Amino acid sequence: MSETFTKWDAADHLHTPEDMRLYLEACAEEDPDDGSLMRAALHDIARAGNMSELARETGMSREGLYKALSKSGDPTFATVMRIMQALGMKVRITSEGKPSVKHT
């Protein structure tokens, strides 16, 4: 008896705004400090919804949105913020404790 596998896709499991928020939050916690996991999570969330509508809401083309959120994409902070706003999300800043860089 042979085993069969299917490719798991996070976008197939993101049905509600809460699902998307929790997924993005988890990815933010696990991001390797280069934004790659956050970019990938936004890509999954965008694909789970309506990419064309998200593109309109952000003022980007659909192709531009796909490119910015692709593996080789490097979206600007402004682009990420526009996407977050269009998804109805906000960035919240919290402190993790003592900073590693001193402010003078």
Coordinates of C-alpha atoms in Angstrom, one line a residue:
M1 CA 0.0 0.0 0.0
S2 CA 1.5 3.3 -1.0
E3 CA 1.1 6.6 0.8
T4 CA -0.1 9.7 -1.0
F5 CA 0.6 13.2 0.1
T6 CA -1.0 16.5 -0.7
K7 CA 0.6 19.9 -0.4
W8 CA -0.6 21.8 2.6
D9 CA -1.5 25.4 1.9
A10 CA -2.1 27.9 4.8
A11 CA -4.5 29.9 2.5
D12 CA -6.9 26.9 2.6
H13 CA -7.3 27.3 6.3
L14 CA -7.7 31.1 6.7
H15 CA -11.4 31.6 6.7
T16 CA -12.1 34.4 9.2
P17 CA -10.4 37.7 10.1
E18 CA -9.5 36.1 13.4
D19 CA -7.8 33.1 11.6
M20 CA -5.8 35.6 9.6
R21 CA -4.9 37.7 12.7
L22 CA -3.7 34.7 14.7
Y23 CA -1.7 33.3 11.8
L24 CA 0.0 36.7 11.2
E25 CA 0.7 37.0 14.9
A26 CA 2.2 33.5 15.0
C27 CA 4.4 34.3 12.0
A28 CA 5.5 37.5 13.5
E29 CA 6.7 35.6 16.6
E30 CA 8.6 33.1 14.5
D31 CA 10.0 35.5 11.9
P32 CA 13.8 35.2 11.6
D33 CA 14.1 39.0 11.9
D34 CA 14.3 39.6 8.2
G35 CA 10.5 39.9 7.5
S36 CA 10.4 36.9 5.2
L37 CA 7.9 34.9 7.3
M38 CA 5.7 38.0 7.7
R39 CA 5.8 38.6 3.9
A40 CA 4.9 34.9 3.3
A41 CA 2.1 35.2 5.8
L42 CA 0.7 38.3 4.1
H43 CA 0.9 36.4 0.8
D44 CA -1.1 33.5 2.2
I45 CA -3.7 35.8 3.7
A46 CA -4.0 37.7 0.4
R47 CA -4.5 34.5 -1.5
A48 CA -7.1 33.3 1.0
G49 CA -9.2 36.3 0.2
N50 CA -9.8 38.3 -2.9
M51 CA -6.5 39.3 -4.4
S52 CA -8.1 41.7 -6.9
E53 CA -10.1 43.5 -4.2
L54 CA -7.0 43.7 -2.0
A55 CA -5.0 45.2 -4.9
R56 CA -7.8 47.8 -5.4
E57 CA -7.9 48.7 -1.7
T58 CA -4.1 49.1 -1.6
G59 CA -3.9 51.1 -4.8
M60 CA -1.6 48.5 -6.3
S61 CA -2.0 46.3 -9.4
R62 CA -2.8 42.7 -8.8
E63 CA 0.4 41.7 -10.4
G64 CA 2.3 44.3 -8.3
L65 CA 0.8 42.8 -5.2
Y66 CA 1.7 39.3 -6.2
K67 CA 5.3 40.4 -6.9
A68 CA 5.7 42.3 -3.6
L69 CA 4.5 39.3 -1.6
S70 CA 6.3 36.6 -3.7
K71 CA 9.3 34.7 -2.3
S72 CA 11.6 37.0 -4.1
G73 CA 9.6 40.1 -3.2
D74 CA 10.9 42.8 -1.0
P75 CA 7.9 45.0 -0.2
T76 CA 8.4 48.5 1.3
F77 CA 7.2 49.2 4.8
A78 CA 4.6 51.5 3.2
T79 CA 3.3 48.6 1.1
V80 CA 3.1 46.3 4.1
M81 CA 1.2 49.0 6.0
R82 CA -1.3 49.6 3.1
I83 CA -1.9 45.8 2.9
M84 CA -2.4 45.6 6.7
Q85 CA -4.8 48.5 6.6
A86 CA -6.8 47.0 3.7
L87 CA -7.0 43.7 5.7
G88 CA -8.4 45.6 8.6
M89 CA -5.3 45.1 10.8
K90 CA -3.1 47.4 12.7
V91 CA 0.5 47.0 13.9
R92 CA 0.8 47.3 17.7
I93 CA 4.2 48.0 19.2
T94 CA 5.1 46.3 22.5
S95 CA 8.2 46.1 24.6
E96 CA 10.0 42.8 25.1
G97 CA 12.1 44.2 27.9
K98 CA 15.6 45.8 28.0
P99 CA 16.6 47.1 24.5
S100 CA 19.9 45.8 23.0
V101 CA 20.7 49.2 21.6
K102 CA 21.0 52.1 24.0
H103 CA 19.3 55.4 23.2
T104 CA 21.4 58.4 24.1

